[in-house]
Amino acid sequence: MATLTLPQLQQALGLQELNYAFSTGLVTGSVANRETKKIFSPADGTFLGEVAMANEADYEAVITKAQEAFILWRAVPAPKRGDIIRQYGEVLRQNKEALGQLVSLEMGKIYQEGLGEVQEMIDICEFAVGLSRQLYGYTMHSERPSHRMYDQYHPLGIIGVISAFNFPVAVWAWNAALAAVCGDVTVWKPSEKTPLTAVACQNLLQSVLRDNDLPEGIFSLIIGQANIGKLMAADKRVPLVSATGSTPMGKDVGATVAARLGRSLLELGGNNAVIITPNANIEMAIRSTAFGALGTAGQRCTTTRRLIVHSDVYEMVRERLLKIYGNIPVGHPTSASTLVGPLIDQLAVNTFRTALDNVVAEGGKILAGGQILTEGDYAKGNYVYPALVEADNSYATVQHETFAPILYLIKYSGPVENAIAIQNDVKQGLSSSIFTLNMQEAEAFLAHWGSDCGIANVNIGTSGAEIGGAFGGEKETGGGRESGSDAWKVYMRRQTNTINYSNNLPLAQGIKFDL
């Protein structure tokens, strides 16, 4: 890894003057008369920069610019829109290392995961380029003679994107790339915990727009507190709001958008489980579970939080995990030897500790880890040692999603249906996985009475979805679908068209209405 200094990162990504107002992506100037926020790395407390928090006037300026840009952008042929996204993908390739390192420094995920997040942006750009020539509708046969009937899709307008800190750029790209080829414009409110990566992405994207003589309002950025998200959710000028975050936040956004009969795309909490049956490849299951539980320090929506293991192989799995949890490399996210970096902030550290205290009070047993790390190299960061906990699925703490590296080890006995029942017995329904070489067990897991999650995997873990498939979940996960498959349709309005090319006017259903 070619580590860049902070000034080099700022130069590469256009962040040299972070004391200026990048709050809108359209309006620059002094931060005077605006609330500002200083950003520090969760890894070591390094000061990374300062951004201005947008106010209501900034929001209005952004929406006005976006409305103006939409009028032009929707008239650009879809393949031409796709070419703009292709160019952005190339710019991301050129800046992958720098942007991946910034993701690592600002969010705290290890550098390899930072690179992976940027690669995910590149992948969705490639997907969107192909999609720009496939925004298809269907042709149907009319019951009336000399009539043609078909459906087609039109852009919605402004797409509001509210993203979370844990994937500070990739999830925005899922939305922005697809929305763009569909003819929409986007207004992005990133997490106020990770605004610098958003500014960097916006700077790179605006350079593409300038090179093509396109208005900057096609892709807008507005950095602000929760009030900006509330303005967006209530704004009738924003027909679709895509929000990623906690279930309580999603409920608020969903209710507000629904009250104005708008659309919402919600990607909320996950309480994801891996099932290991007696017929599993145990070593493969353990390795997959370790990545799912430890990756991004347990701060993925698809993090493996529950491991449901058959009693016949429970002790074997338990002992293997104890060896792994006895030697986890926790450290600075840019170090090549680190597998688990810091949590995002001190509040997350406190939540981690509180969850462990609560689960022990309920009857759980901490088998390994659980310490808050404050000495030596850990002193200036938000570090914890991942915890392995024996627990029961019925515990209130296990039922709750704790955004931290805690893996609950749960025993089951009897047929696989018992494990599936445990897997489904939570309010969330994002990602799920089973490890088995038995076809009947695998098919039962994937059947309509099996996993109730939006993602169900066999012999791979809960974490690490590809962009080619639709991503999202059920129940309190919100029901949204982003990224691949036909998720693009949510960014468009569907229209049914019937053309009469005869000289007669027959009515449907054979109705006679002669005057």
Short mmCIF file of N, CA and C in Angstrom, two decimals, residues 291-446:
data_model
loop_
_atom_site.label_atom_id
_atom_site.label_comp_id
_atom_site.label_asym_id
_atom_site.label_seq_id
_atom_site.Cartn_x
_atom_site.Cartn_y
_atom_site.Cartn_z
N PHE A 291 -15.33 -13.36 9.06
CA PHE A 291 -15.37 -12.12 8.28
C PHE A 291 -16.68 -11.38 8.51
N GLY A 292 -17.79 -12.12 8.52
CA GLY A 292 -19.09 -11.48 8.70
C GLY A 292 -19.24 -10.79 10.04
N ALA A 293 -18.64 -11.37 11.09
CA ALA A 293 -18.77 -10.81 12.43
C ALA A 293 -17.75 -9.71 12.71
N LEU A 294 -16.57 -9.81 12.11
CA LEU A 294 -15.47 -8.90 12.44
C LEU A 294 -15.27 -7.79 11.42
N GLY A 295 -15.67 -8.02 10.16
CA GLY A 295 -15.47 -7.02 9.13
C GLY A 295 -16.11 -5.70 9.48
N THR A 296 -15.41 -4.61 9.17
CA THR A 296 -15.88 -3.24 9.46
C THR A 296 -16.17 -3.07 10.96
N ALA A 297 -15.47 -3.86 11.78
CA ALA A 297 -15.65 -3.81 13.24
C ALA A 297 -17.11 -3.98 13.63
N GLY A 298 -17.82 -4.86 12.90
CA GLY A 298 -19.21 -5.12 13.24
C GLY A 298 -20.17 -4.01 12.88
N GLN A 299 -19.75 -3.09 12.03
CA GLN A 299 -20.57 -1.91 11.70
C GLN A 299 -21.14 -1.98 10.29
N ARG A 300 -21.40 -3.18 9.81
CA ARG A 300 -22.11 -3.35 8.54
C ARG A 300 -23.57 -3.67 8.83
N CYS A 301 -24.46 -3.26 7.96
CA CYS A 301 -25.85 -3.68 8.13
C CYS A 301 -25.99 -5.18 7.91
N THR A 302 -25.02 -5.78 7.19
CA THR A 302 -25.06 -7.23 6.95
C THR A 302 -24.14 -8.01 7.88
N THR A 303 -23.61 -7.36 8.90
CA THR A 303 -22.73 -8.04 9.87
C THR A 303 -23.41 -9.30 10.44
N THR A 304 -22.65 -10.37 10.58
CA THR A 304 -23.16 -11.58 11.24
C THR A 304 -23.22 -11.32 12.74
N ARG A 305 -24.42 -11.32 13.29
CA ARG A 305 -24.61 -11.02 14.72
C ARG A 305 -25.02 -12.26 15.51
N ARG A 306 -25.59 -13.24 14.82
CA ARG A 306 -26.01 -14.47 15.50
C ARG A 306 -25.47 -15.67 14.75
N LEU A 307 -24.91 -16.61 15.46
CA LEU A 307 -24.42 -17.86 14.87
C LEU A 307 -25.20 -19.00 15.50
N ILE A 308 -26.03 -19.65 14.70
CA ILE A 308 -26.94 -20.69 15.17
C ILE A 308 -26.36 -22.04 14.77
N VAL A 309 -25.91 -22.81 15.76
CA VAL A 309 -25.10 -24.01 15.51
C VAL A 309 -25.79 -25.25 16.08
N HIS A 310 -25.83 -26.30 15.29
CA HIS A 310 -26.42 -27.55 15.75
C HIS A 310 -25.62 -28.14 16.90
N SER A 311 -26.33 -28.75 17.82
CA SER A 311 -25.69 -29.31 19.03
C SER A 311 -24.62 -30.35 18.70
N ASP A 312 -24.76 -31.06 17.58
CA ASP A 312 -23.78 -32.09 17.22
C ASP A 312 -22.41 -31.51 16.90
N VAL A 313 -22.37 -30.28 16.42
CA VAL A 313 -21.08 -29.68 16.06
C VAL A 313 -20.80 -28.41 16.88
N TYR A 314 -21.62 -28.17 17.87
CA TYR A 314 -21.52 -26.92 18.64
C TYR A 314 -20.16 -26.78 19.32
N GLU A 315 -19.72 -27.81 20.00
CA GLU A 315 -18.46 -27.71 20.74
C GLU A 315 -17.28 -27.51 19.79
N MET A 316 -17.32 -28.16 18.66
CA MET A 316 -16.25 -28.00 17.66
C MET A 316 -16.19 -26.56 17.17
N VAL A 317 -17.34 -26.00 16.85
CA VAL A 317 -17.40 -24.63 16.38
C VAL A 317 -16.97 -23.66 17.48
N ARG A 318 -17.44 -23.91 18.67
CA ARG A 318 -17.10 -23.05 19.81
C ARG A 318 -15.60 -23.00 20.04
N GLU A 319 -14.95 -24.15 20.03
CA GLU A 319 -13.51 -24.19 20.28
C GLU A 319 -12.73 -23.52 19.16
N ARG A 320 -13.19 -23.70 17.95
CA ARG A 320 -12.50 -23.07 16.81
C ARG A 320 -12.63 -21.55 16.90
N LEU A 321 -13.80 -21.07 17.27
CA LEU A 321 -13.99 -19.62 17.39
C LEU A 321 -13.18 -19.04 18.55
N LEU A 322 -13.06 -19.78 19.62
CA LEU A 322 -12.26 -19.30 20.75
C LEU A 322 -10.81 -19.08 20.35
N LYS A 323 -10.29 -19.94 19.50
CA LYS A 323 -8.92 -19.75 19.02
C LYS A 323 -8.80 -18.49 18.17
N ILE A 324 -9.80 -18.28 17.32
CA ILE A 324 -9.79 -17.08 16.48
C ILE A 324 -9.92 -15.82 17.32
N TYR A 325 -10.86 -15.84 18.25
CA TYR A 325 -11.10 -14.65 19.07
C TYR A 325 -9.98 -14.41 20.09
N GLY A 326 -9.10 -15.36 20.25
CA GLY A 326 -7.96 -15.15 21.13
C GLY A 326 -6.82 -14.42 20.47
N ASN A 327 -6.93 -14.17 19.16
CA ASN A 327 -5.79 -13.57 18.46
C ASN A 327 -6.26 -12.74 17.27
N ILE A 328 -7.11 -11.76 17.52
CA ILE A 328 -7.63 -10.90 16.47
C ILE A 328 -6.77 -9.64 16.38
N PRO A 329 -6.22 -9.34 15.20
CA PRO A 329 -5.41 -8.12 15.06
C PRO A 329 -6.28 -6.87 15.04
N VAL A 330 -6.36 -6.19 16.16
CA VAL A 330 -7.11 -4.93 16.28
C VAL A 330 -6.11 -3.79 16.24
N GLY A 331 -6.35 -2.81 15.39
CA GLY A 331 -5.40 -1.72 15.31
C GLY A 331 -5.78 -0.65 14.32
N HIS A 332 -4.80 0.17 13.96
CA HIS A 332 -5.03 1.29 13.06
C HIS A 332 -5.50 0.74 11.70
N PRO A 333 -6.53 1.30 11.13
CA PRO A 333 -7.12 0.71 9.92
C PRO A 333 -6.21 0.75 8.69
N THR A 334 -5.21 1.63 8.68
CA THR A 334 -4.33 1.68 7.52
C THR A 334 -3.14 0.73 7.64
N SER A 335 -3.01 0.04 8.77
CA SER A 335 -1.94 -0.93 8.94
C SER A 335 -2.30 -2.22 8.20
N ALA A 336 -1.35 -2.76 7.45
CA ALA A 336 -1.62 -3.96 6.66
C ALA A 336 -1.95 -5.16 7.51
N SER A 337 -1.52 -5.18 8.76
CA SER A 337 -1.75 -6.34 9.63
C SER A 337 -3.09 -6.29 10.35
N THR A 338 -3.78 -5.16 10.30
CA THR A 338 -5.03 -4.99 11.03
C THR A 338 -6.20 -5.66 10.30
N LEU A 339 -7.03 -6.37 11.07
CA LEU A 339 -8.27 -6.92 10.54
C LEU A 339 -9.50 -6.22 11.12
N VAL A 340 -9.35 -5.63 12.30
CA VAL A 340 -10.46 -4.92 12.95
C VAL A 340 -9.97 -3.53 13.36
N GLY A 341 -10.60 -2.52 12.81
CA GLY A 341 -10.26 -1.15 13.14
C GLY A 341 -11.14 -0.60 14.26
N PRO A 342 -11.22 0.71 14.39
CA PRO A 342 -11.98 1.32 15.48
C PRO A 342 -13.48 1.39 15.18
N LEU A 343 -14.26 1.63 16.21
CA LEU A 343 -15.65 2.02 16.03
C LEU A 343 -15.70 3.49 15.65
N ILE A 344 -16.83 3.94 15.17
CA ILE A 344 -16.92 5.26 14.59
C ILE A 344 -16.75 6.37 15.62
N ASP A 345 -17.24 6.17 16.84
CA ASP A 345 -17.11 7.22 17.85
C ASP A 345 -17.27 6.63 19.25
N GLN A 346 -17.15 7.50 20.25
CA GLN A 346 -17.21 7.03 21.63
C GLN A 346 -18.60 6.53 21.99
N LEU A 347 -19.63 7.09 21.38
CA LEU A 347 -20.99 6.60 21.62
C LEU A 347 -21.11 5.14 21.21
N ALA A 348 -20.51 4.77 20.09
CA ALA A 348 -20.54 3.37 19.65
C ALA A 348 -19.80 2.47 20.63
N VAL A 349 -18.71 2.96 21.18
CA VAL A 349 -17.97 2.20 22.20
C VAL A 349 -18.85 1.96 23.41
N ASN A 350 -19.53 3.00 23.86
CA ASN A 350 -20.40 2.86 25.03
C ASN A 350 -21.56 1.90 24.76
N THR A 351 -22.09 1.95 23.54
CA THR A 351 -23.18 1.05 23.17
C THR A 351 -22.72 -0.40 23.19
N PHE A 352 -21.51 -0.65 22.72
CA PHE A 352 -20.89 -1.98 22.75
C PHE A 352 -20.83 -2.51 24.18
N ARG A 353 -20.33 -1.70 25.07
CA ARG A 353 -20.16 -2.14 26.47
C ARG A 353 -21.51 -2.34 27.14
N THR A 354 -22.46 -1.45 26.88
CA THR A 354 -23.78 -1.57 27.48
C THR A 354 -24.47 -2.85 27.02
N ALA A 355 -24.35 -3.18 25.75
CA ALA A 355 -24.97 -4.40 25.23
C ALA A 355 -24.40 -5.63 25.93
N LEU A 356 -23.10 -5.66 26.14
CA LEU A 356 -22.48 -6.80 26.81
C LEU A 356 -22.94 -6.89 28.26
N ASP A 357 -23.02 -5.77 28.95
CA ASP A 357 -23.50 -5.78 30.33
C ASP A 357 -24.94 -6.29 30.39
N ASN A 358 -25.75 -5.86 29.43
CA ASN A 358 -27.15 -6.27 29.43
C ASN A 358 -27.32 -7.75 29.14
N VAL A 359 -26.56 -8.27 28.15
CA VAL A 359 -26.74 -9.68 27.80
C VAL A 359 -26.25 -10.59 28.92
N VAL A 360 -25.23 -10.17 29.64
CA VAL A 360 -24.77 -10.96 30.80
C VAL A 360 -25.85 -10.95 31.88
N ALA A 361 -26.48 -9.81 32.10
CA ALA A 361 -27.54 -9.73 33.10
C ALA A 361 -28.73 -10.61 32.72
N GLU A 362 -28.91 -10.85 31.45
CA GLU A 362 -30.01 -11.69 30.97
C GLU A 362 -29.66 -13.18 31.04
N GLY A 363 -28.40 -13.49 31.27
CA GLY A 363 -27.99 -14.89 31.36
C GLY A 363 -26.93 -15.31 30.37
N GLY A 364 -26.49 -14.39 29.53
CA GLY A 364 -25.45 -14.70 28.57
C GLY A 364 -24.08 -14.82 29.21
N LYS A 365 -23.15 -15.41 28.47
CA LYS A 365 -21.79 -15.61 28.98
C LYS A 365 -20.79 -15.13 27.94
N ILE A 366 -19.93 -14.19 28.34
CA ILE A 366 -18.88 -13.72 27.44
C ILE A 366 -17.77 -14.75 27.41
N LEU A 367 -17.57 -15.34 26.25
CA LEU A 367 -16.54 -16.37 26.11
C LEU A 367 -15.18 -15.78 25.79
N ALA A 368 -15.18 -14.65 25.07
CA ALA A 368 -13.91 -14.03 24.69
C ALA A 368 -14.16 -12.57 24.34
N GLY A 369 -13.15 -11.74 24.56
CA GLY A 369 -13.21 -10.34 24.16
C GLY A 369 -14.12 -9.50 25.02
N GLY A 370 -14.52 -8.37 24.46
CA GLY A 370 -15.43 -7.47 25.16
C GLY A 370 -14.77 -6.29 25.82
N GLN A 371 -13.43 -6.22 25.77
CA GLN A 371 -12.73 -5.14 26.45
C GLN A 371 -12.76 -3.85 25.62
N ILE A 372 -12.77 -2.73 26.33
CA ILE A 372 -12.55 -1.44 25.69
C ILE A 372 -11.06 -1.16 25.76
N LEU A 373 -10.45 -0.89 24.63
CA LEU A 373 -8.99 -0.75 24.54
C LEU A 373 -8.61 0.72 24.60
N THR A 374 -7.85 1.08 25.61
CA THR A 374 -7.53 2.50 25.84
C THR A 374 -6.05 2.77 26.05
N GLU A 375 -5.23 1.74 26.06
CA GLU A 375 -3.81 1.92 26.37
C GLU A 375 -2.96 2.00 25.10
N GLY A 376 -1.81 2.64 25.22
CA GLY A 376 -0.82 2.66 24.14
C GLY A 376 -1.37 3.22 22.84
N ASP A 377 -1.22 2.46 21.76
CA ASP A 377 -1.66 2.91 20.43
C ASP A 377 -3.17 3.09 20.34
N TYR A 378 -3.90 2.52 21.30
CA TYR A 378 -5.36 2.61 21.27
C TYR A 378 -5.88 3.87 21.96
N ALA A 379 -5.01 4.62 22.62
CA ALA A 379 -5.44 5.67 23.54
C ALA A 379 -6.27 6.76 22.86
N LYS A 380 -5.94 7.10 21.63
CA LYS A 380 -6.61 8.22 20.97
C LYS A 380 -7.71 7.79 20.01
N GLY A 381 -7.97 6.47 19.95
CA GLY A 381 -8.99 5.97 19.03
C GLY A 381 -10.17 5.36 19.76
N ASN A 382 -11.12 4.84 19.00
CA ASN A 382 -12.34 4.25 19.56
C ASN A 382 -12.29 2.73 19.37
N TYR A 383 -11.44 2.08 20.14
CA TYR A 383 -11.16 0.66 19.92
C TYR A 383 -11.81 -0.22 20.98
N VAL A 384 -12.33 -1.36 20.52
CA VAL A 384 -12.81 -2.41 21.41
C VAL A 384 -12.29 -3.74 20.90
N TYR A 385 -12.26 -4.73 21.78
CA TYR A 385 -11.88 -6.07 21.34
C TYR A 385 -13.17 -6.85 21.08
N PRO A 386 -13.34 -7.40 19.87
CA PRO A 386 -14.59 -8.10 19.52
C PRO A 386 -14.96 -9.17 20.54
N ALA A 387 -16.25 -9.31 20.74
CA ALA A 387 -16.75 -10.21 21.78
C ALA A 387 -17.47 -11.42 21.18
N LEU A 388 -17.23 -12.57 21.78
CA LEU A 388 -17.95 -13.81 21.47
C LEU A 388 -18.77 -14.16 22.70
N VAL A 389 -20.09 -14.32 22.53
CA VAL A 389 -21.00 -14.46 23.66
C VAL A 389 -21.92 -15.64 23.45
N GLU A 390 -21.99 -16.53 24.44
CA GLU A 390 -23.02 -17.57 24.44
C GLU A 390 -24.33 -16.95 24.91
N ALA A 391 -25.38 -17.19 24.18
CA ALA A 391 -26.64 -16.51 24.50
C ALA A 391 -27.81 -17.31 23.97
N ASP A 392 -28.99 -16.82 24.30
CA ASP A 392 -30.23 -17.39 23.79
C ASP A 392 -30.90 -16.36 22.90
N ASN A 393 -31.51 -16.82 21.83
CA ASN A 393 -32.14 -15.90 20.88
C ASN A 393 -33.25 -15.08 21.51
N SER A 394 -33.82 -15.55 22.60
CA SER A 394 -34.94 -14.85 23.22
C SER A 394 -34.52 -13.64 24.03
N TYR A 395 -33.23 -13.50 24.34
CA TYR A 395 -32.77 -12.37 25.12
C TYR A 395 -33.08 -11.07 24.39
N ALA A 396 -33.52 -10.06 25.13
CA ALA A 396 -33.86 -8.77 24.52
C ALA A 396 -32.67 -8.16 23.82
N THR A 397 -31.48 -8.33 24.38
CA THR A 397 -30.28 -7.75 23.77
C THR A 397 -29.94 -8.43 22.45
N VAL A 398 -30.16 -9.73 22.38
CA VAL A 398 -29.90 -10.47 21.15
C VAL A 398 -30.91 -10.07 20.08
N GLN A 399 -32.13 -9.77 20.49
CA GLN A 399 -33.16 -9.35 19.55
C GLN A 399 -32.87 -7.98 18.95
N HIS A 400 -32.05 -7.22 19.62
CA HIS A 400 -31.73 -5.86 19.19
C HIS A 400 -30.46 -5.85 18.35
N GLU A 401 -30.40 -4.99 17.34
CA GLU A 401 -29.18 -4.84 16.55
C GLU A 401 -28.22 -3.88 17.26
N THR A 402 -27.09 -4.40 17.70
CA THR A 402 -26.03 -3.56 18.26
C THR A 402 -24.96 -3.39 17.19
N PHE A 403 -24.72 -2.15 16.80
CA PHE A 403 -23.79 -1.88 15.70
C PHE A 403 -22.35 -1.92 16.22
N ALA A 404 -21.89 -3.12 16.50
CA ALA A 404 -20.57 -3.31 17.10
C ALA A 404 -20.19 -4.78 16.94
N PRO A 405 -18.91 -5.13 17.14
CA PRO A 405 -18.46 -6.51 16.91
C PRO A 405 -18.80 -7.46 18.07
N ILE A 406 -20.06 -7.85 18.12
CA ILE A 406 -20.52 -8.84 19.10
C ILE A 406 -21.17 -9.98 18.34
N LEU A 407 -20.68 -11.19 18.55
CA LEU A 407 -21.24 -12.37 17.91
C LEU A 407 -21.89 -13.24 18.97
N TYR A 408 -23.19 -13.49 18.83
CA TYR A 408 -23.93 -14.33 19.77
C TYR A 408 -23.94 -15.77 19.26
N LEU A 409 -23.47 -16.66 20.09
CA LEU A 409 -23.40 -18.09 19.76
C LEU A 409 -24.62 -18.78 20.35
N ILE A 410 -25.44 -19.37 19.47
CA ILE A 410 -26.74 -19.92 19.87
C ILE A 410 -26.81 -21.38 19.42
N LYS A 411 -27.23 -22.25 20.34
CA LYS A 411 -27.30 -23.68 20.04
C LYS A 411 -28.72 -24.07 19.62
N TYR A 412 -28.80 -24.98 18.63
CA TYR A 412 -30.09 -25.56 18.31
C TYR A 412 -29.93 -27.07 18.19
N SER A 413 -31.03 -27.78 18.25
CA SER A 413 -31.02 -29.24 18.06
C SER A 413 -32.19 -29.62 17.16
N GLY A 414 -32.18 -30.87 16.69
CA GLY A 414 -33.27 -31.33 15.85
C GLY A 414 -33.07 -30.93 14.40
N PRO A 415 -34.15 -30.92 13.59
CA PRO A 415 -34.05 -30.65 12.15
C PRO A 415 -33.72 -29.19 11.86
N VAL A 416 -33.37 -28.94 10.62
CA VAL A 416 -32.97 -27.59 10.22
C VAL A 416 -34.10 -26.58 10.37
N GLU A 417 -35.35 -27.05 10.32
CA GLU A 417 -36.47 -26.14 10.50
C GLU A 417 -36.41 -25.43 11.85
N ASN A 418 -35.85 -26.08 12.84
CA ASN A 418 -35.71 -25.44 14.16
C ASN A 418 -34.74 -24.26 14.09
N ALA A 419 -33.66 -24.45 13.35
CA ALA A 419 -32.69 -23.36 13.20
C ALA A 419 -33.29 -22.20 12.40
N ILE A 420 -34.04 -22.53 11.36
CA ILE A 420 -34.67 -21.49 10.54
C ILE A 420 -35.66 -20.68 11.37
N ALA A 421 -36.38 -21.36 12.26
CA ALA A 421 -37.33 -20.66 13.13
C ALA A 421 -36.61 -19.67 14.03
N ILE A 422 -35.44 -20.06 14.55
CA ILE A 422 -34.64 -19.15 15.37
C ILE A 422 -34.14 -17.99 14.52
N GLN A 423 -33.63 -18.31 13.34
CA GLN A 423 -33.14 -17.28 12.43
C GLN A 423 -34.22 -16.22 12.16
N ASN A 424 -35.45 -16.65 11.94
CA ASN A 424 -36.53 -15.73 11.58
C ASN A 424 -37.12 -15.00 12.78
N ASP A 425 -36.80 -15.44 13.98
CA ASP A 425 -37.46 -14.92 15.18
C ASP A 425 -36.80 -13.63 15.68
N VAL A 426 -36.67 -12.66 14.78
CA VAL A 426 -36.24 -11.31 15.14
C VAL A 426 -37.05 -10.34 14.28
N LYS A 427 -37.02 -9.06 14.63
CA LYS A 427 -37.83 -8.08 13.92
C LYS A 427 -37.21 -7.68 12.58
N GLN A 428 -35.90 -7.89 12.45
CA GLN A 428 -35.21 -7.47 11.24
C GLN A 428 -35.17 -8.61 10.23
N GLY A 429 -34.94 -8.27 8.96
CA GLY A 429 -34.93 -9.31 7.93
C GLY A 429 -34.04 -8.97 6.76
N LEU A 430 -32.76 -8.69 7.03
CA LEU A 430 -31.88 -8.29 5.94
C LEU A 430 -31.17 -9.48 5.32
N SER A 431 -30.13 -10.00 5.99
CA SER A 431 -29.30 -11.03 5.37
C SER A 431 -29.27 -12.29 6.23
N SER A 432 -29.14 -13.44 5.58
CA SER A 432 -29.14 -14.72 6.28
C SER A 432 -28.30 -15.71 5.50
N SER A 433 -27.85 -16.74 6.19
CA SER A 433 -26.96 -17.70 5.55
C SER A 433 -27.07 -19.06 6.22
N ILE A 434 -26.89 -20.11 5.42
CA ILE A 434 -26.83 -21.46 5.96
C ILE A 434 -25.61 -22.15 5.36
N PHE A 435 -24.92 -22.91 6.20
CA PHE A 435 -23.82 -23.74 5.74
C PHE A 435 -24.22 -25.20 5.88
N THR A 436 -24.35 -25.84 4.73
CA THR A 436 -24.73 -27.25 4.69
C THR A 436 -24.36 -27.81 3.32
N LEU A 437 -24.01 -29.08 3.28
CA LEU A 437 -23.80 -29.78 2.02
C LEU A 437 -24.98 -30.68 1.70
N ASN A 438 -26.03 -30.57 2.52
CA ASN A 438 -27.24 -31.35 2.34
C ASN A 438 -28.23 -30.54 1.49
N MET A 439 -28.61 -31.07 0.33
CA MET A 439 -29.47 -30.34 -0.59
C MET A 439 -30.83 -30.05 0.02
N GLN A 440 -31.38 -30.99 0.78
CA GLN A 440 -32.70 -30.77 1.36
C GLN A 440 -32.68 -29.63 2.37
N GLU A 441 -31.61 -29.56 3.18
CA GLU A 441 -31.50 -28.46 4.13
C GLU A 441 -31.36 -27.12 3.41
N ALA A 442 -30.54 -27.11 2.36
CA ALA A 442 -30.34 -25.86 1.62
C ALA A 442 -31.64 -25.39 0.97
N GLU A 443 -32.36 -26.33 0.36
CA GLU A 443 -33.60 -25.95 -0.31
C GLU A 443 -34.68 -25.54 0.69
N ALA A 444 -34.70 -26.16 1.85
CA ALA A 444 -35.66 -25.75 2.88
C ALA A 444 -35.39 -24.32 3.32
N PHE A 445 -34.11 -23.97 3.42
CA PHE A 445 -33.72 -22.61 3.82
C PHE A 445 -34.17 -21.58 2.79
N LEU A 446 -34.14 -21.96 1.51
CA LEU A 446 -34.48 -21.04 0.44
C LEU A 446 -35.96 -21.08 0.05
#
